[in-house]
Amino acid sequence: MAALFLLRQRRLTGRGGQPILDPALLRVRAFAGGLAVSVLFFGAIGSFFLLLSLYLQLGAGRSAMETGLVILPYAVGSIVTSGIGVRFAHRAVLVGGTLLLAASQVVLLLMVGDSAGPAYWELAVPLFAGGLGLGLTAPSLINVVLAGMPARDAGAAGGVLTTITQIGNALGVAVLGGVFFARLDGSLRDGASGLLAYGDALASILPWQVACYVAAAALMFLLPRNART
């Protein structure tokens, strides 16, 4: 569908029409890099909260309220640093925030294999760190990407970036969710308990999320240095 869409836009442009996505935008390094970063970054974010919630409720037996309280430090962390991310809106801040997110996932990976299940504060620390990374990155990512675009194309590029963000979320849920449930099914067939099976399933997708963040951080070097270029 994406290939057919691009072909349609290219033909429309060739006939002098006004495309939704001008294929010429994809030749701008900052924009093409920004699209890739958005898919990887938001794909990891979107899948993480869904699969973590399944682990906490169906695996660890926490209620919906308890699960919300476990995830609360993530939100608090993002509030703490979101102003910094918007104030500086620099590529170095984006890279640092993304790598902090990756590090928080590594710490979480070391915890979910525990047969007893991690305690609240054991989960709160890496989740708070992940929230700090999200606050440094997400609020200013699109602005930094658009800093590399000609002013006349900023509106169209902003719309495409927003759409790609949603596509990244959907792809993350679909792909990493598929990995999660395949691993969960295998663990349950092998006789693992609910907590161990869900912990094993969550542990199977965390390395992929870390890889997405690291790849996104590397691609951020294609972006402008800051949002005020």
mmCIF file of C-alpha atoms in Angstrom:
data_model
loop_
_atom_site.group_PDB
_atom_site.id
_atom_site.type_symbol
_atom_site.label_atom_id
_atom_site.label_comp_id
_atom_site.label_asym_id
_atom_site.label_seq_id
_atom_site.Cartn_x
_atom_site.Cartn_y
_atom_site.Cartn_z
ATOM 1 C CA MET A 1 0.000 0.000 0.000
ATOM 2 C CA ALA A 2 2.830 2.401 0.787
ATOM 3 C CA ALA A 3 4.488 1.657 -2.576
ATOM 4 C CA LEU A 4 1.217 2.206 -4.449
ATOM 5 C CA PHE A 5 0.652 5.438 -2.544
ATOM 6 C CA LEU A 6 4.111 6.781 -3.480
ATOM 7 C CA LEU A 7 3.591 5.765 -7.111
ATOM 8 C CA ARG A 8 0.276 7.607 -7.151
ATOM 9 C CA GLN A 9 1.848 10.723 -5.638
ATOM 10 C CA ARG A 10 4.717 10.642 -8.157
ATOM 11 C CA ARG A 11 2.332 10.381 -11.088
ATOM 12 C CA LEU A 12 0.147 13.153 -9.702
ATOM 13 C CA THR A 13 3.193 15.396 -9.364
ATOM 14 C CA GLY A 14 4.276 14.578 -12.932
ATOM 15 C CA ARG A 15 0.884 15.724 -14.244
ATOM 16 C CA GLY A 16 1.204 19.032 -12.417
ATOM 17 C CA GLY A 17 -1.189 18.107 -9.619
ATOM 18 C CA GLN A 18 -0.839 18.815 -5.922
ATOM 19 C CA PRO A 19 0.140 15.638 -4.053
ATOM 20 C CA ILE A 20 -0.474 14.893 -0.386
ATOM 21 C CA LEU A 21 3.185 13.849 -0.141
ATOM 22 C CA ASP A 22 5.559 15.424 -2.630
ATOM 23 C CA PRO A 23 8.115 12.695 -3.452
ATOM 24 C CA ALA A 24 10.757 15.436 -3.635
ATOM 25 C CA LEU A 25 10.515 15.762 0.159
ATOM 26 C CA LEU A 26 11.983 12.280 0.532
ATOM 27 C CA ARG A 27 15.208 13.528 -1.063
ATOM 28 C CA VAL A 28 15.743 15.918 1.866
ATOM 29 C CA ARG A 29 18.099 14.094 4.228
ATOM 30 C CA ALA A 30 16.632 15.518 7.432
ATOM 31 C CA PHE A 31 13.093 14.615 6.397
ATOM 32 C CA ALA A 32 13.860 11.074 5.238
ATOM 33 C CA GLY A 33 15.888 10.480 8.394
ATOM 34 C CA GLY A 34 13.103 11.961 10.504
ATOM 35 C CA LEU A 35 10.558 9.562 9.003
ATOM 36 C CA ALA A 36 12.758 6.581 9.867
ATOM 37 C CA VAL A 37 13.381 7.899 13.379
ATOM 38 C CA SER A 38 9.638 8.400 13.948
ATOM 39 C CA VAL A 39 8.748 4.857 12.884
ATOM 40 C CA LEU A 40 11.400 3.297 15.137
ATOM 41 C CA PHE A 41 10.933 5.584 18.130
ATOM 42 C CA PHE A 42 7.147 5.641 18.290
ATOM 43 C CA GLY A 43 6.892 1.993 17.278
ATOM 44 C CA ALA A 44 8.836 1.072 20.401
ATOM 45 C CA ILE A 45 6.865 3.478 22.609
ATOM 46 C CA GLY A 46 3.443 2.393 21.353
ATOM 47 C CA SER A 47 4.032 -1.308 21.845
ATOM 48 C CA PHE A 48 5.740 -0.932 25.215
ATOM 49 C CA PHE A 49 2.789 0.360 27.215
ATOM 50 C CA LEU A 50 0.376 -2.215 25.820
ATOM 51 C CA LEU A 51 2.641 -5.201 26.453
ATOM 52 C CA LEU A 52 3.821 -3.946 29.854
ATOM 53 C CA SER A 53 0.173 -3.587 30.917
ATOM 54 C CA LEU A 54 -0.565 -7.167 29.831
ATOM 55 C CA TYR A 55 2.439 -8.404 31.801
ATOM 56 C CA LEU A 56 1.439 -6.490 34.925
ATOM 57 C CA GLN A 57 -2.247 -7.449 34.869
ATOM 58 C CA LEU A 58 -2.446 -10.924 33.327
ATOM 59 C CA GLY A 59 1.005 -12.103 34.411
ATOM 60 C CA ALA A 60 1.677 -10.442 37.758
ATOM 61 C CA GLY A 61 -2.008 -10.269 38.691
ATOM 62 C CA ARG A 62 -2.114 -6.532 39.380
ATOM 63 C CA SER A 63 -5.393 -4.673 39.059
ATOM 64 C CA ALA A 64 -5.950 -1.945 36.490
ATOM 65 C CA MET A 65 -5.469 0.677 39.217
ATOM 66 C CA GLU A 66 -2.250 -0.949 40.432
ATOM 67 C CA THR A 67 -0.977 -1.128 36.857
ATOM 68 C CA GLY A 68 -1.689 2.562 36.400
ATOM 69 C CA LEU A 69 0.234 3.357 39.569
ATOM 70 C CA VAL A 70 3.198 1.289 38.344
ATOM 71 C CA ILE A 71 3.270 3.259 35.082
ATOM 72 C CA LEU A 72 2.784 6.608 36.877
ATOM 73 C CA PRO A 73 6.549 7.207 37.417
ATOM 74 C CA TYR A 74 6.973 7.098 33.624
ATOM 75 C CA ALA A 75 4.504 9.957 33.276
ATOM 76 C CA VAL A 76 6.135 11.885 36.123
ATOM 77 C CA GLY A 77 9.560 11.502 34.514
ATOM 78 C CA SER A 78 8.299 12.818 31.178
ATOM 79 C CA ILE A 79 6.751 15.842 32.912
ATOM 80 C CA VAL A 80 10.059 16.617 34.637
ATOM 81 C CA THR A 81 12.088 16.781 31.409
ATOM 82 C CA SER A 82 9.548 17.816 28.773
ATOM 83 C CA GLY A 83 10.241 21.502 29.406
ATOM 84 C CA ILE A 84 13.970 20.892 28.971
ATOM 85 C CA GLY A 85 13.363 19.046 25.721
ATOM 86 C CA VAL A 86 11.260 21.874 24.301
ATOM 87 C CA ARG A 87 13.552 24.627 25.638
ATOM 88 C CA PHE A 88 16.738 23.296 24.062
ATOM 89 C CA ALA A 89 15.329 21.207 21.148
ATOM 90 C CA HIS A 90 18.828 20.116 20.191
ATOM 91 C CA ARG A 91 19.932 16.960 18.399
ATOM 92 C CA ALA A 92 22.229 16.049 21.282
ATOM 93 C CA VAL A 93 19.268 16.188 23.679
ATOM 94 C CA LEU A 94 17.250 13.932 21.372
ATOM 95 C CA VAL A 95 20.060 11.383 21.152
ATOM 96 C CA GLY A 96 20.658 11.459 24.907
ATOM 97 C CA GLY A 97 16.961 11.016 25.691
ATOM 98 C CA THR A 98 16.625 8.124 23.254
ATOM 99 C CA LEU A 99 19.662 6.330 24.689
ATOM 100 C CA LEU A 100 18.294 6.879 28.207
ATOM 101 C CA LEU A 101 15.105 5.148 27.064
ATOM 102 C CA ALA A 102 17.181 2.256 25.725
ATOM 103 C CA ALA A 103 19.081 1.973 29.015
ATOM 104 C CA SER A 104 15.841 1.920 31.016
ATOM 105 C CA GLN A 105 14.599 -0.985 28.891
ATOM 106 C CA VAL A 106 17.832 -2.898 29.545
ATOM 107 C CA VAL A 107 17.340 -2.510 33.306
ATOM 108 C CA LEU A 108 13.729 -3.614 33.005
ATOM 109 C CA LEU A 109 14.835 -6.652 30.994
ATOM 110 C CA LEU A 110 17.014 -7.768 33.902
ATOM 111 C CA MET A 111 14.043 -7.630 36.260
ATOM 112 C CA VAL A 112 11.144 -9.299 34.483
ATOM 113 C CA GLY A 113 12.735 -12.768 34.520
ATOM 114 C CA ASP A 114 12.471 -12.927 38.311
ATOM 115 C CA SER A 115 10.123 -15.750 39.284
ATOM 116 C CA ALA A 116 8.742 -13.679 42.169
ATOM 117 C CA GLY A 117 8.084 -10.666 39.964
ATOM 118 C CA PRO A 118 9.674 -7.239 40.557
ATOM 119 C CA ALA A 119 8.385 -5.093 43.404
ATOM 120 C CA TYR A 120 6.799 -1.699 42.807
ATOM 121 C CA TRP A 121 9.926 0.363 43.445
ATOM 122 C CA GLU A 122 12.059 -1.974 41.347
ATOM 123 C CA LEU A 123 9.807 -1.193 38.401
ATOM 124 C CA ALA A 124 9.425 2.482 39.302
ATOM 125 C CA VAL A 125 13.126 3.309 38.910
ATOM 126 C CA PRO A 126 13.615 2.188 35.277
ATOM 127 C CA LEU A 127 10.161 3.475 34.325
ATOM 128 C CA PHE A 128 10.951 6.889 35.787
ATOM 129 C CA ALA A 129 14.227 6.919 33.848
ATOM 130 C CA GLY A 130 12.345 5.972 30.692
ATOM 131 C CA GLY A 131 9.959 8.856 31.284
ATOM 132 C CA LEU A 132 12.894 11.235 31.601
ATOM 133 C CA GLY A 133 14.143 10.037 28.214
ATOM 134 C CA LEU A 134 10.703 10.382 26.632
ATOM 135 C CA GLY A 135 10.345 13.946 27.896
ATOM 136 C CA LEU A 136 13.700 14.912 26.415
ATOM 137 C CA THR A 137 12.840 13.463 23.012
ATOM 138 C CA ALA A 138 9.175 13.298 22.035
ATOM 139 C CA PRO A 139 8.072 16.953 22.520
ATOM 140 C CA SER A 140 10.730 18.424 20.219
ATOM 141 C CA LEU A 141 11.452 15.632 17.726
ATOM 142 C CA ILE A 142 9.122 16.884 15.001
ATOM 143 C CA ASN A 143 10.334 20.484 15.423
ATOM 144 C CA VAL A 144 13.963 19.423 14.969
ATOM 145 C CA VAL A 145 13.083 17.406 11.864
ATOM 146 C CA LEU A 146 11.137 20.314 10.350
ATOM 147 C CA ALA A 147 14.069 22.681 10.957
ATOM 148 C CA GLY A 148 15.735 21.045 7.954
ATOM 149 C CA MET A 149 12.801 21.700 5.620
ATOM 150 C CA PRO A 150 12.209 24.736 3.385
ATOM 151 C CA ALA A 151 9.546 26.971 4.947
ATOM 152 C CA ARG A 152 7.149 26.426 2.028
ATOM 153 C CA ASP A 153 7.124 22.670 2.685
ATOM 154 C CA ALA A 154 6.835 22.781 6.472
ATOM 155 C CA GLY A 155 3.061 22.275 6.562
ATOM 156 C CA ALA A 156 3.067 19.267 4.257
ATOM 157 C CA ALA A 157 6.098 17.749 5.990
ATOM 158 C CA GLY A 158 4.535 18.240 9.423
ATOM 159 C CA GLY A 159 1.379 16.448 8.336
ATOM 160 C CA VAL A 160 3.339 13.530 6.921
ATOM 161 C CA LEU A 161 5.462 13.263 10.081
ATOM 162 C CA THR A 162 2.352 13.152 12.260
ATOM 163 C CA THR A 163 0.888 10.397 10.091
ATOM 164 C CA ILE A 164 4.139 8.423 10.166
ATOM 165 C CA THR A 165 4.113 8.676 13.958
ATOM 166 C CA GLN A 166 0.719 6.945 14.022
ATOM 167 C CA ILE A 167 1.893 4.336 11.520
ATOM 168 C CA GLY A 168 4.938 3.682 13.710
ATOM 169 C CA ASN A 169 2.682 3.109 16.720
ATOM 170 C CA ALA A 170 0.528 0.663 14.752
ATOM 171 C CA LEU A 171 3.523 -1.216 13.358
ATOM 172 C CA GLY A 172 5.100 -1.498 16.795
ATOM 173 C CA VAL A 173 1.933 -2.981 18.294
ATOM 174 C CA ALA A 174 1.493 -5.365 15.348
ATOM 175 C CA VAL A 175 5.070 -6.610 14.997
ATOM 176 C CA LEU A 176 6.247 -6.639 18.608
ATOM 177 C CA GLY A 177 2.815 -7.741 19.773
ATOM 178 C CA GLY A 178 3.112 -10.722 17.435
ATOM 179 C CA VAL A 179 6.514 -11.584 18.910
ATOM 180 C CA PHE A 180 5.124 -11.219 22.441
ATOM 181 C CA PHE A 181 2.144 -13.526 21.931
ATOM 182 C CA ALA A 182 4.143 -16.117 19.991
ATOM 183 C CA ARG A 183 6.617 -16.349 22.870
ATOM 184 C CA LEU A 184 3.812 -16.370 25.427
ATOM 185 C CA ASP A 185 2.059 -19.240 23.640
ATOM 186 C CA GLY A 186 5.272 -21.260 23.527
ATOM 187 C CA SER A 187 6.013 -20.693 27.221
ATOM 188 C CA LEU A 188 2.500 -21.691 28.280
ATOM 189 C CA ARG A 189 2.687 -24.864 26.190
ATOM 190 C CA ASP A 190 5.957 -25.685 27.935
ATOM 191 C CA GLY A 191 4.186 -25.538 31.285
ATOM 192 C CA ALA A 192 5.435 -22.170 32.574
ATOM 193 C CA SER A 193 3.285 -20.394 35.148
ATOM 194 C CA GLY A 194 1.413 -17.237 34.231
ATOM 195 C CA LEU A 195 3.996 -14.870 35.720
ATOM 196 C CA LEU A 196 6.966 -16.684 34.215
ATOM 197 C CA ALA A 197 5.266 -17.029 30.831
ATOM 198 C CA TYR A 198 4.335 -13.343 30.641
ATOM 199 C CA GLY A 199 7.757 -12.333 31.977
ATOM 200 C CA ASP A 200 9.394 -14.445 29.297
ATOM 201 C CA ALA A 201 7.156 -12.884 26.652
ATOM 202 C CA LEU A 202 7.961 -9.338 27.803
ATOM 203 C CA ALA A 203 11.670 -10.187 27.935
ATOM 204 C CA SER A 204 11.453 -11.363 24.313
ATOM 205 C CA ILE A 205 10.384 -7.948 23.013
ATOM 206 C CA LEU A 206 12.511 -5.666 25.208
ATOM 207 C CA PRO A 207 15.747 -6.311 23.232
ATOM 208 C CA TRP A 208 13.905 -5.382 20.038
ATOM 209 C CA GLN A 209 12.726 -2.157 21.634
ATOM 210 C CA VAL A 210 16.273 -1.389 22.771
ATOM 211 C CA ALA A 211 17.444 -2.009 19.196
ATOM 212 C CA CYS A 212 14.769 0.382 17.881
ATOM 213 C CA TYR A 213 15.919 3.143 20.250
ATOM 214 C CA VAL A 214 19.600 2.647 19.440
ATOM 215 C CA ALA A 215 18.891 2.665 15.692
ATOM 216 C CA ALA A 216 16.734 5.787 16.091
ATOM 217 C CA ALA A 217 19.535 7.508 18.034
ATOM 218 C CA ALA A 218 22.004 6.701 15.242
ATOM 219 C CA LEU A 219 19.623 8.051 12.570
ATOM 220 C CA MET A 220 19.163 11.274 14.545
ATOM 221 C CA PHE A 221 22.593 12.381 13.358
ATOM 222 C CA LEU A 222 20.915 12.962 9.979
ATOM 223 C CA LEU A 223 18.721 15.623 11.572
ATOM 224 C CA PRO A 224 19.489 19.340 11.946
ATOM 225 C CA ARG A 225 21.427 20.311 15.065
ATOM 226 C CA ASN A 226 18.481 22.140 16.615
ATOM 227 C CA ALA A 227 14.962 23.397 15.954
ATOM 228 C CA ARG A 228 16.118 26.985 15.372
ATOM 229 C CA THR A 229 18.383 26.355 12.384
#
